[in-house]
């Protein structure tokens, strides 16, 4: 049976007119970081030591236990139970890491600094590691930003993604070592997959801001604008972004904005941005109706939009505390028929933290269960072959929270809680997406699909048509 999309006329975003305040944003304290470190060491009891590596792009494991992310050089944190943590930094890191409030000792290792900066004042790495007890009797858990599976290597525990000079220094000292990223990032047991209430509230604030700026971007688009001109519509503030803002016309993939490519009626567009704990993204058509498209695209795009929106709706409805990620994957497959044929190359969603992608339980046959306190992204792009390169994508976040956690959020941040309750109501009553009570949307455009980004008053919904197109 041919699918037709159902649209209503709707203007604006959820929570329109409700200001976003920052004065009551929660603060991660010294005690919070020390508690996180204690829990990490308890989970790491099989190791004598932990070594956490970080750089500008791969900072989240280290930032989680210190609040510090190195922006100009690399950094390491050495941990062992009963001892003061050692922060290994380069020249600039000696001053930049003053933001750390938890007790620690700084150790200078100048090889972490960019080339051309001073050397000669610090010990070599193997000596520093030896001074911290990383010798032939040590069993070191190494954390960077990625673990591996048996599909990739016969021995995933001994496959490392951190720089070779670190592994080399540990080997010189005779240390045993393993990839220990699972302590932080495993779907079932990782410490950075289930979060405290402060982190959940910070995610809601970040996602509210990112979604509103994304909406402002779309509202400001005009024919003839270059990508670089359009990029200014995001009005990005100084809060760190985990990914580059994406502005792309003509379906050229994720590239930095171009000085010359301009926006034309009927062309595909991709755009989005995020802050830490939040990412918002859309792919669609800059058009006023299907009539603005080349004729060969019209029918296939309407069918694509109808199927995709139903898949997204089913994804949201499948979220539940205790359900497996594999079950959610299956529910989406029931709608689309085949991930490959529907042009979905990646998972239908993932976990998010201070980086855009921590891990994903949403895999075929996945047994990892969804838990209260998870930050989850709806995130899958569809580009079926029948649509000749055109596609659709929506990315928004939700918090999974049991009754106790919802009450804690309400008490700590009533404005955040109210915004999420309003979004729940809108998604249920307007979009027709039947969210469970434990699913709290963090984006003011969550689940909102506009088939035509030159007509933002046209909004796809489920059920009987209120006003067709």
Short mmCIF file of C-alpha atoms in Angstrom, two decimals:
data_model
loop_
_atom_site.label_atom_id
_atom_site.label_comp_id
_atom_site.label_asym_id
_atom_site.label_seq_id
_atom_site.Cartn_x
_atom_site.Cartn_y
_atom_site.Cartn_z
CA UNK A 1 0.00 0.00 0.00
CA UNK A 2 1.45 3.36 -1.00
CA UNK A 3 2.43 5.53 1.93
CA UNK A 4 1.62 9.22 1.97
CA UNK A 5 2.97 11.61 4.53
CA UNK A 6 0.55 13.47 6.76
CA UNK A 7 1.32 17.07 7.61
CA UNK A 8 -0.20 19.79 9.73
CA UNK A 9 0.38 23.52 9.71
CA UNK A 10 2.44 24.32 12.79
CA UNK A 11 4.61 27.33 13.54
CA UNK A 12 7.52 27.40 15.95
CA UNK A 13 9.30 25.07 18.31
CA UNK A 14 8.45 23.41 21.60
CA UNK A 15 8.77 25.70 24.63
CA UNK A 16 8.70 28.75 22.38
CA UNK A 17 8.93 31.92 24.42
CA UNK A 18 10.31 30.19 27.52
CA UNK A 19 13.81 31.62 28.13
CA UNK A 20 16.80 29.39 28.80
CA UNK A 21 18.51 30.43 32.04
CA UNK A 22 22.02 29.40 33.05
CA UNK A 23 22.18 30.75 36.61
CA UNK A 24 20.86 27.51 38.10
CA UNK A 25 22.93 25.13 35.95
CA UNK A 26 24.45 22.47 38.24
CA UNK A 27 28.19 22.46 38.96
CA UNK A 28 30.31 19.30 38.96
CA UNK A 29 32.28 19.70 42.19
CA UNK A 30 35.60 18.47 43.59
CA UNK A 31 33.67 15.85 45.54
CA UNK A 32 31.88 14.68 42.39
CA UNK A 33 35.18 14.15 40.55
CA UNK A 34 36.74 12.35 43.50
CA UNK A 35 33.70 10.08 43.79
CA UNK A 36 33.95 9.28 40.07
CA UNK A 37 37.65 8.40 40.47
CA UNK A 38 36.85 6.18 43.45
CA UNK A 39 34.16 4.32 41.49
CA UNK A 40 36.52 3.91 38.54
CA UNK A 41 39.23 2.39 40.73
CA UNK A 42 36.68 0.05 42.33
CA UNK A 43 35.57 -1.11 38.88
CA UNK A 44 39.23 -1.53 37.89
CA UNK A 45 40.19 -3.85 40.77
CA UNK A 46 41.81 -6.32 38.36
CA UNK A 47 44.46 -3.72 37.52
CA UNK A 48 47.26 -2.38 39.71
CA UNK A 49 47.28 0.94 37.81
CA UNK A 50 45.27 2.89 35.27
CA UNK A 51 46.68 5.17 32.58
CA UNK A 52 44.20 7.52 30.89
CA UNK A 53 45.37 9.28 27.73
CA UNK A 54 43.72 12.39 26.30
CA UNK A 55 44.16 14.96 23.57
CA UNK A 56 41.98 17.67 22.04
CA UNK A 57 39.78 15.20 20.14
CA UNK A 58 39.78 12.36 22.67
CA UNK A 59 39.36 13.92 26.09
CA UNK A 60 36.16 12.50 27.57
CA UNK A 61 37.54 9.70 29.76
CA UNK A 62 40.05 12.04 31.38
CA UNK A 63 37.63 14.97 31.66
CA UNK A 64 35.11 12.71 33.40
CA UNK A 65 37.37 12.24 36.45
CA UNK A 66 39.20 15.60 36.43
CA UNK A 67 37.10 18.26 34.65
CA UNK A 68 40.14 19.00 32.43
CA UNK A 69 40.40 18.61 28.67
CA UNK A 70 43.76 19.43 27.03
CA UNK A 71 43.22 21.79 24.10
CA UNK A 72 46.72 22.39 22.77
CA UNK A 73 48.66 19.27 23.69
CA UNK A 74 48.30 15.72 24.95
CA UNK A 75 47.85 14.66 28.55
CA UNK A 76 47.87 11.55 30.74
CA UNK A 77 46.43 10.69 34.14
CA UNK A 78 47.99 7.92 36.24
CA UNK A 79 45.84 6.27 38.91
CA UNK A 80 46.27 3.59 41.54
CA UNK A 81 44.27 2.86 44.65
CA UNK A 82 45.59 4.55 47.77
CA UNK A 83 47.82 7.00 45.90
CA UNK A 84 47.46 10.57 44.71
CA UNK A 85 46.63 10.76 40.99
CA UNK A 86 49.45 12.05 38.78
CA UNK A 87 48.53 14.36 35.93
CA UNK A 88 51.21 14.18 33.23
CA UNK A 89 51.22 17.39 31.20
CA UNK A 90 53.31 19.34 28.74
CA UNK A 91 54.51 22.93 29.04
CA UNK A 92 51.16 24.63 28.53
CA UNK A 93 49.26 22.06 30.53
CA UNK A 94 51.07 23.07 33.71
CA UNK A 95 49.00 26.25 33.75
CA UNK A 96 45.91 25.22 31.80
CA UNK A 97 45.12 22.36 34.19
CA UNK A 98 44.64 24.72 37.15
CA UNK A 99 40.89 24.17 36.59
CA UNK A 100 41.22 20.76 38.29
CA UNK A 101 39.79 20.92 41.80
CA UNK A 102 40.35 17.31 42.94
CA UNK A 103 43.63 16.51 44.69
CA UNK A 104 46.43 15.50 42.31
CA UNK A 105 50.10 15.99 41.56
CA UNK A 106 51.31 17.54 38.30
CA UNK A 107 54.29 16.03 36.54
CA UNK A 108 55.93 17.75 33.57
CA UNK A 109 56.61 15.61 30.49
CA UNK A 110 57.60 18.03 27.75
CA UNK A 111 57.25 15.55 24.91
CA UNK A 112 53.51 16.11 25.24
CA UNK A 113 54.05 19.68 24.03
CA UNK A 114 53.98 20.75 20.36
CA UNK A 115 57.21 20.58 18.39
CA UNK A 116 59.52 23.54 18.83
CA UNK A 117 58.62 24.14 22.47
CA UNK A 118 61.23 23.69 25.18
CA UNK A 119 62.52 20.26 26.10
CA UNK A 120 65.11 19.03 28.58
CA UNK A 121 63.44 19.86 31.91
CA UNK A 122 61.48 16.62 32.31
CA UNK A 123 62.25 12.97 32.75
CA UNK A 124 61.60 10.48 30.00
CA UNK A 125 58.21 8.78 30.05
CA UNK A 126 59.45 5.36 31.12
CA UNK A 127 61.11 6.97 34.17
CA UNK A 128 57.93 8.83 35.12
CA UNK A 129 55.90 5.65 34.81
CA UNK A 130 58.47 3.74 36.85
CA UNK A 131 58.32 6.40 39.59
CA UNK A 132 54.55 5.74 39.83
CA UNK A 133 55.17 2.02 40.28
CA UNK A 134 54.55 0.93 36.69
CA UNK A 135 57.27 -1.72 36.59
CA UNK A 136 57.47 -5.43 35.86
CA UNK A 137 54.99 -6.22 38.64
CA UNK A 138 52.34 -3.83 37.34
CA UNK A 139 49.18 -4.74 35.43
CA UNK A 140 48.06 -1.50 33.75
CA UNK A 141 44.63 -0.73 32.34
CA UNK A 142 45.05 1.70 29.44
CA UNK A 143 42.19 4.03 28.49
CA UNK A 144 42.08 6.31 25.49
CA UNK A 145 38.84 6.53 23.56
CA UNK A 146 38.05 3.17 21.96
CA UNK A 147 37.83 -0.52 22.75
CA UNK A 148 37.88 -3.35 20.22
CA UNK A 149 35.98 -6.57 19.59
CA UNK A 150 36.76 -10.10 18.43
CA UNK A 151 35.42 -9.14 15.01
CA UNK A 152 38.41 -6.82 14.63
CA UNK A 153 41.25 -8.79 16.22
CA UNK A 154 41.97 -12.14 17.84
CA UNK A 155 43.12 -10.40 21.00
CA UNK A 156 41.05 -7.24 21.66
CA UNK A 157 42.39 -6.84 25.20
CA UNK A 158 45.85 -6.17 23.77
CA UNK A 159 44.92 -3.91 20.88
CA UNK A 160 45.61 -0.26 21.73
CA UNK A 161 44.58 3.02 20.11
CA UNK A 162 46.73 5.35 22.22
CA UNK A 163 50.08 6.60 20.78
CA UNK A 164 52.74 3.94 20.31
CA UNK A 165 55.30 5.78 22.47
CA UNK A 166 53.09 5.22 25.54
CA UNK A 167 52.70 1.50 24.91
CA UNK A 168 56.42 1.34 24.16
CA UNK A 169 57.34 2.94 27.50
CA UNK A 170 55.09 0.51 29.39
CA UNK A 171 56.70 -2.42 27.55
CA UNK A 172 60.20 -1.13 28.29
CA UNK A 173 59.26 -1.19 31.98
CA UNK A 174 58.01 -4.77 31.67
CA UNK A 175 54.41 -3.86 32.54
CA UNK A 176 51.50 -6.08 31.73
CA UNK A 177 48.75 -4.04 30.11
CA UNK A 178 45.25 -4.25 28.66
CA UNK A 179 42.85 -2.00 26.78
CA UNK A 180 40.52 -0.90 29.59
CA UNK A 181 38.18 1.51 27.80
CA UNK A 182 35.26 -0.73 28.68
CA UNK A 183 35.48 0.56 32.26
CA UNK A 184 34.15 3.86 30.97
CA UNK A 185 32.43 3.01 27.68
CA UNK A 186 30.96 -0.50 27.80
CA UNK A 187 27.23 -0.39 26.97
CA UNK A 188 26.28 -2.47 30.01
CA UNK A 189 28.83 -1.53 32.67
CA UNK A 190 30.71 1.60 31.56
CA UNK A 191 30.73 4.45 34.07
CA UNK A 192 30.07 7.00 31.31
CA UNK A 193 26.92 5.31 30.06
CA UNK A 194 24.74 5.96 33.14
CA UNK A 195 24.84 9.44 34.64
CA UNK A 196 24.11 11.40 37.79
CA UNK A 197 21.31 13.95 37.86
CA UNK A 198 23.67 16.91 37.46
CA UNK A 199 24.91 15.52 34.16
CA UNK A 200 21.37 14.82 32.98
CA UNK A 201 20.36 18.41 33.66
CA UNK A 202 23.46 19.75 31.90
CA UNK A 203 22.48 17.64 28.90
CA UNK A 204 18.99 19.15 28.83
CA UNK A 205 20.42 22.66 28.97
CA UNK A 206 22.93 21.94 26.19
CA UNK A 207 20.33 20.28 23.99
CA UNK A 208 17.81 23.08 24.50
CA UNK A 209 20.41 25.61 23.40
CA UNK A 210 21.62 23.56 20.42
CA UNK A 211 18.10 22.82 19.20
CA UNK A 212 17.06 26.46 19.40
CA UNK A 213 20.15 27.58 17.52
CA UNK A 214 19.49 24.91 14.88
CA UNK A 215 15.92 26.16 14.49
CA UNK A 216 17.23 29.74 14.16
CA UNK A 217 19.61 28.54 11.46
CA UNK A 218 16.80 27.05 9.39
CA UNK A 219 14.61 30.12 9.82
CA UNK A 220 17.38 32.30 8.41
CA UNK A 221 18.09 30.27 5.25
CA UNK A 222 17.55 32.10 1.97
CA UNK A 223 18.09 31.17 -1.66
CA UNK A 224 21.49 32.27 -2.90
CA UNK A 225 23.21 32.19 0.50
CA UNK A 226 26.65 30.61 0.58
CA UNK A 227 27.38 27.93 3.15
CA UNK A 228 29.78 30.24 4.98
CA UNK A 229 27.10 32.95 5.16
CA UNK A 230 24.56 30.44 6.43
CA UNK A 231 26.96 29.18 9.09
CA UNK A 232 26.75 32.53 10.89
CA UNK A 233 23.07 31.83 11.60
CA UNK A 234 24.07 29.33 14.30
CA UNK A 235 25.37 32.18 16.48
CA UNK A 236 27.57 29.70 18.36
CA UNK A 237 28.72 30.83 21.80
CA UNK A 238 31.91 29.94 23.64
CA UNK A 239 30.78 26.61 25.07
CA UNK A 240 32.82 23.77 23.51
CA UNK A 241 31.30 21.87 20.60
CA UNK A 242 32.05 18.11 20.44
CA UNK A 243 31.77 18.13 16.63
CA UNK A 244 32.23 20.70 13.91
CA UNK A 245 29.02 22.52 13.00
CA UNK A 246 27.77 20.97 9.76
CA UNK A 247 26.40 23.13 6.96
CA UNK A 248 26.28 21.42 3.60
CA UNK A 249 24.28 22.17 0.46
CA UNK A 250 24.01 19.79 -2.52
CA UNK A 251 24.63 16.59 -0.55
CA UNK A 252 28.42 16.74 -0.54
CA UNK A 253 28.76 15.06 2.84
CA UNK A 254 30.12 16.60 6.00
CA UNK A 255 32.53 19.32 4.97
CA UNK A 256 33.50 22.67 6.38
CA UNK A 257 31.32 25.47 4.98
CA UNK A 258 32.35 26.49 1.50
CA UNK A 259 32.83 30.11 0.39
CA UNK A 260 31.15 29.54 -2.98
CA UNK A 261 28.43 26.85 -2.79
CA UNK A 262 25.02 28.54 -2.66
CA UNK A 263 21.58 27.39 -1.58
CA UNK A 264 19.11 26.70 -4.39
CA UNK A 265 15.42 25.85 -4.21
CA UNK A 266 14.90 22.10 -4.47
CA UNK A 267 18.40 21.19 -3.30
CA UNK A 268 19.27 18.78 -0.47
CA UNK A 269 20.64 20.32 2.72
CA UNK A 270 22.42 18.99 5.80
CA UNK A 271 22.93 21.04 8.94
CA UNK A 272 23.38 20.69 12.66
CA UNK A 273 25.45 21.46 15.69
CA UNK A 274 26.01 20.33 19.24
CA UNK A 275 27.44 21.14 22.60
CA UNK A 276 28.86 18.67 25.08
CA UNK A 277 26.09 16.25 26.10
CA UNK A 278 23.97 17.21 23.07
CA UNK A 279 23.90 16.99 19.28
CA UNK A 280 21.19 18.17 16.86
CA UNK A 281 21.24 17.40 13.14
CA UNK A 282 18.96 17.31 10.12
CA UNK A 283 19.16 16.24 6.48
CA UNK A 284 16.36 17.07 4.07
CA UNK A 285 15.22 19.30 1.23
CA UNK A 286 15.30 23.04 0.83
CA UNK A 287 11.97 23.27 -0.96
CA UNK A 288 8.43 24.61 -0.52
CA UNK A 289 6.76 21.45 -1.80
CA UNK A 290 7.55 18.34 -3.82
CA UNK A 291 6.83 20.50 -6.87
CA UNK A 292 10.19 22.22 -6.35
CA UNK A 293 12.01 18.93 -6.93
CA UNK A 294 13.01 17.37 -10.20
CA UNK A 295 10.18 15.04 -11.23
CA UNK A 296 12.26 11.88 -10.81
CA UNK A 297 12.63 12.60 -7.08
CA UNK A 298 9.05 13.45 -6.12
CA UNK A 299 7.42 10.08 -5.51
CA UNK A 300 10.48 8.42 -4.00
CA UNK A 301 11.01 11.26 -1.52
CA UNK A 302 7.41 11.21 -0.30
CA UNK A 303 7.66 7.47 0.27
CA UNK A 304 11.02 7.93 2.00
CA UNK A 305 9.69 10.61 4.35
CA UNK A 306 6.64 8.52 5.28
CA UNK A 307 8.64 5.39 6.06
CA UNK A 308 11.41 7.27 7.83
CA UNK A 309 9.07 9.19 10.12
CA UNK A 310 7.30 5.98 11.11
CA UNK A 311 10.68 4.36 11.83
CA UNK A 312 11.67 7.31 14.03
CA UNK A 313 8.32 7.18 15.85
CA UNK A 314 8.72 3.45 16.49
CA UNK A 315 12.31 4.03 17.71
CA UNK A 316 11.11 6.54 20.31
CA UNK A 317 8.25 4.28 21.37
CA UNK A 318 10.55 1.27 21.79
CA UNK A 319 12.73 3.04 24.36
CA UNK A 320 12.14 1.57 27.79
CA UNK A 321 14.19 0.88 30.90
CA UNK A 322 15.29 -2.75 30.73
CA UNK A 323 14.72 -3.26 27.00
CA UNK A 324 17.71 -4.46 24.99
CA UNK A 325 19.27 -2.32 22.30
CA UNK A 326 18.77 -5.24 19.94
CA UNK A 327 15.02 -5.08 20.50
CA UNK A 328 14.97 -1.41 19.49
CA UNK A 329 17.04 -2.28 16.41
CA UNK A 330 14.46 -4.97 15.50
CA UNK A 331 11.49 -2.61 15.89
CA UNK A 332 13.02 -0.17 13.41
CA UNK A 333 13.73 -3.04 11.00
CA UNK A 334 10.07 -4.05 11.10
CA UNK A 335 9.23 -0.64 9.62
CA UNK A 336 12.02 -0.24 7.06
CA UNK A 337 12.35 -3.87 5.98
CA UNK A 338 16.11 -3.82 5.50
CA UNK A 339 18.72 -1.46 6.90
CA UNK A 340 20.86 -1.92 3.80
CA UNK A 341 18.05 -1.41 1.28
CA UNK A 342 16.75 1.62 3.19
CA UNK A 343 20.21 3.16 3.05
CA UNK A 344 20.99 3.16 6.77
CA UNK A 345 24.69 2.50 7.14
CA UNK A 346 25.09 2.99 10.91
CA UNK A 347 23.21 2.20 14.10
CA UNK A 348 19.73 3.63 14.72
CA UNK A 349 20.98 5.70 17.63
CA UNK A 350 23.74 5.74 20.24
CA UNK A 351 24.82 6.98 23.65
CA UNK A 352 26.20 10.48 24.09
CA UNK A 353 28.27 12.23 26.75
CA UNK A 354 30.85 15.00 26.43
CA UNK A 355 31.77 13.43 23.09
CA UNK A 356 29.14 12.96 20.39
CA UNK A 357 29.27 9.14 20.37
CA UNK A 358 30.24 7.00 23.36
CA UNK A 359 28.96 3.59 22.23
CA UNK A 360 25.78 2.11 20.81
CA UNK A 361 23.63 -0.67 22.24
CA UNK A 362 21.44 -0.48 19.11
CA UNK A 363 22.89 -3.36 17.11
CA UNK A 364 21.40 -6.49 15.61
CA UNK A 365 21.09 -9.06 18.37
CA UNK A 366 22.37 -6.58 20.95
CA UNK A 367 21.91 -7.77 24.55
CA UNK A 368 22.94 -4.58 26.37
CA UNK A 369 19.95 -3.16 28.24
CA UNK A 370 18.82 0.45 28.45
CA UNK A 371 19.09 1.93 31.94
CA UNK A 372 17.82 4.90 33.90
CA UNK A 373 20.35 7.72 33.62
CA UNK A 374 21.35 7.08 30.03
CA UNK A 375 21.72 9.93 27.51
CA UNK A 376 20.49 8.53 24.19
CA UNK A 377 20.50 9.96 20.69
CA UNK A 378 17.98 9.17 17.96
CA UNK A 379 20.37 9.30 15.02
CA UNK A 380 20.05 7.50 11.71
CA UNK A 381 20.36 8.72 8.14
CA UNK A 382 18.44 6.99 5.33
CA UNK A 383 19.57 7.24 1.71
CA UNK A 384 17.81 4.47 -0.26
CA UNK A 385 19.22 3.71 -3.69
CA UNK A 386 15.83 4.50 -5.22
CA UNK A 387 16.20 8.13 -4.14
CA UNK A 388 19.38 8.57 -6.20
CA UNK A 389 21.51 10.03 -3.42
CA UNK A 390 18.88 12.09 -1.61
CA UNK A 391 18.21 11.30 2.01
CA UNK A 392 16.66 12.24 5.31
CA UNK A 393 18.02 12.41 8.85
CA UNK A 394 16.92 13.59 12.28
CA UNK A 395 19.12 13.59 15.38
CA UNK A 396 17.80 14.55 18.79
CA UNK A 397 18.46 13.42 22.36
CA UNK A 398 16.47 11.94 25.22
CA UNK A 399 17.13 11.11 28.85
CA UNK A 400 15.99 7.74 30.14
CA UNK A 401 14.87 8.30 33.74
CA UNK A 402 12.92 6.18 36.21
CA UNK A 403 10.42 7.79 38.61
CA UNK A 404 13.03 8.47 41.30
CA UNK A 405 15.40 10.09 38.80
CA UNK A 406 12.60 12.20 37.33
CA UNK A 407 11.77 13.49 40.79
CA UNK A 408 15.42 14.36 41.42
CA UNK A 409 15.54 16.30 38.15
CA UNK A 410 12.31 18.11 39.01
CA UNK A 411 13.70 19.17 42.40
CA UNK A 412 17.15 20.15 41.13
CA UNK A 413 16.08 21.90 37.91
CA UNK A 414 12.33 22.54 37.70
CA UNK A 415 12.71 24.58 34.50
CA UNK A 416 14.51 21.71 32.76
CA UNK A 417 11.87 19.28 33.97
CA UNK A 418 9.05 21.52 32.75
CA UNK A 419 10.60 21.82 29.29
CA UNK A 420 10.94 18.05 29.02
CA UNK A 421 7.36 17.50 30.20
CA UNK A 422 6.14 19.97 27.57
CA UNK A 423 8.08 18.08 24.89
CA UNK A 424 6.61 14.77 26.00
CA UNK A 425 3.14 16.25 25.71
CA UNK A 426 3.79 17.72 22.27
CA UNK A 427 5.28 14.51 20.88
CA UNK A 428 2.33 12.48 22.17
CA UNK A 429 -0.54 14.84 21.38
CA UNK A 430 0.69 16.56 18.21
CA UNK A 431 3.20 14.23 16.56
CA UNK A 432 1.39 11.05 17.64
CA UNK A 433 4.54 9.47 19.14
CA UNK A 434 3.57 7.56 22.28
CA UNK A 435 6.53 8.11 24.59
CA UNK A 436 6.80 6.24 27.85
CA UNK A 437 6.98 8.36 30.98
CA UNK A 438 10.66 7.47 31.45
CA UNK A 439 11.63 8.98 28.07
CA UNK A 440 12.40 12.70 28.52
CA UNK A 441 13.13 14.62 25.29
CA UNK A 442 15.92 17.20 25.65
CA UNK A 443 15.55 19.00 22.30
CA UNK A 444 12.98 21.67 21.46
CA UNK A 445 12.65 20.17 17.96
CA UNK A 446 12.69 16.53 19.11
CA UNK A 447 10.87 14.31 16.62
CA UNK A 448 9.87 17.32 14.50
CA UNK A 449 10.29 16.47 10.81
CA UNK A 450 9.88 19.20 8.22
CA UNK A 451 9.73 17.75 4.70
CA UNK A 452 10.36 21.22 3.26
CA UNK A 453 12.89 23.49 4.92
CA UNK A 454 11.64 26.46 2.90
CA UNK A 455 8.23 25.98 4.55
CA UNK A 456 8.77 25.43 8.25
CA UNK A 457 5.04 25.56 8.99
CA UNK A 458 4.68 22.12 7.38
CA UNK A 459 5.22 19.43 10.01
CA UNK A 460 4.94 15.66 9.56
CA UNK A 461 2.68 13.87 12.05
CA UNK A 462 1.23 10.42 12.52
CA UNK A 463 -2.42 9.49 12.07
CA UNK A 464 -5.20 11.06 10.05
CA UNK A 465 -4.26 14.07 7.98
CA UNK A 466 -5.13 17.40 9.54
CA UNK A 467 -3.94 19.26 6.50
CA UNK A 468 -2.37 17.29 3.67
CA UNK A 469 0.16 18.57 1.18
#
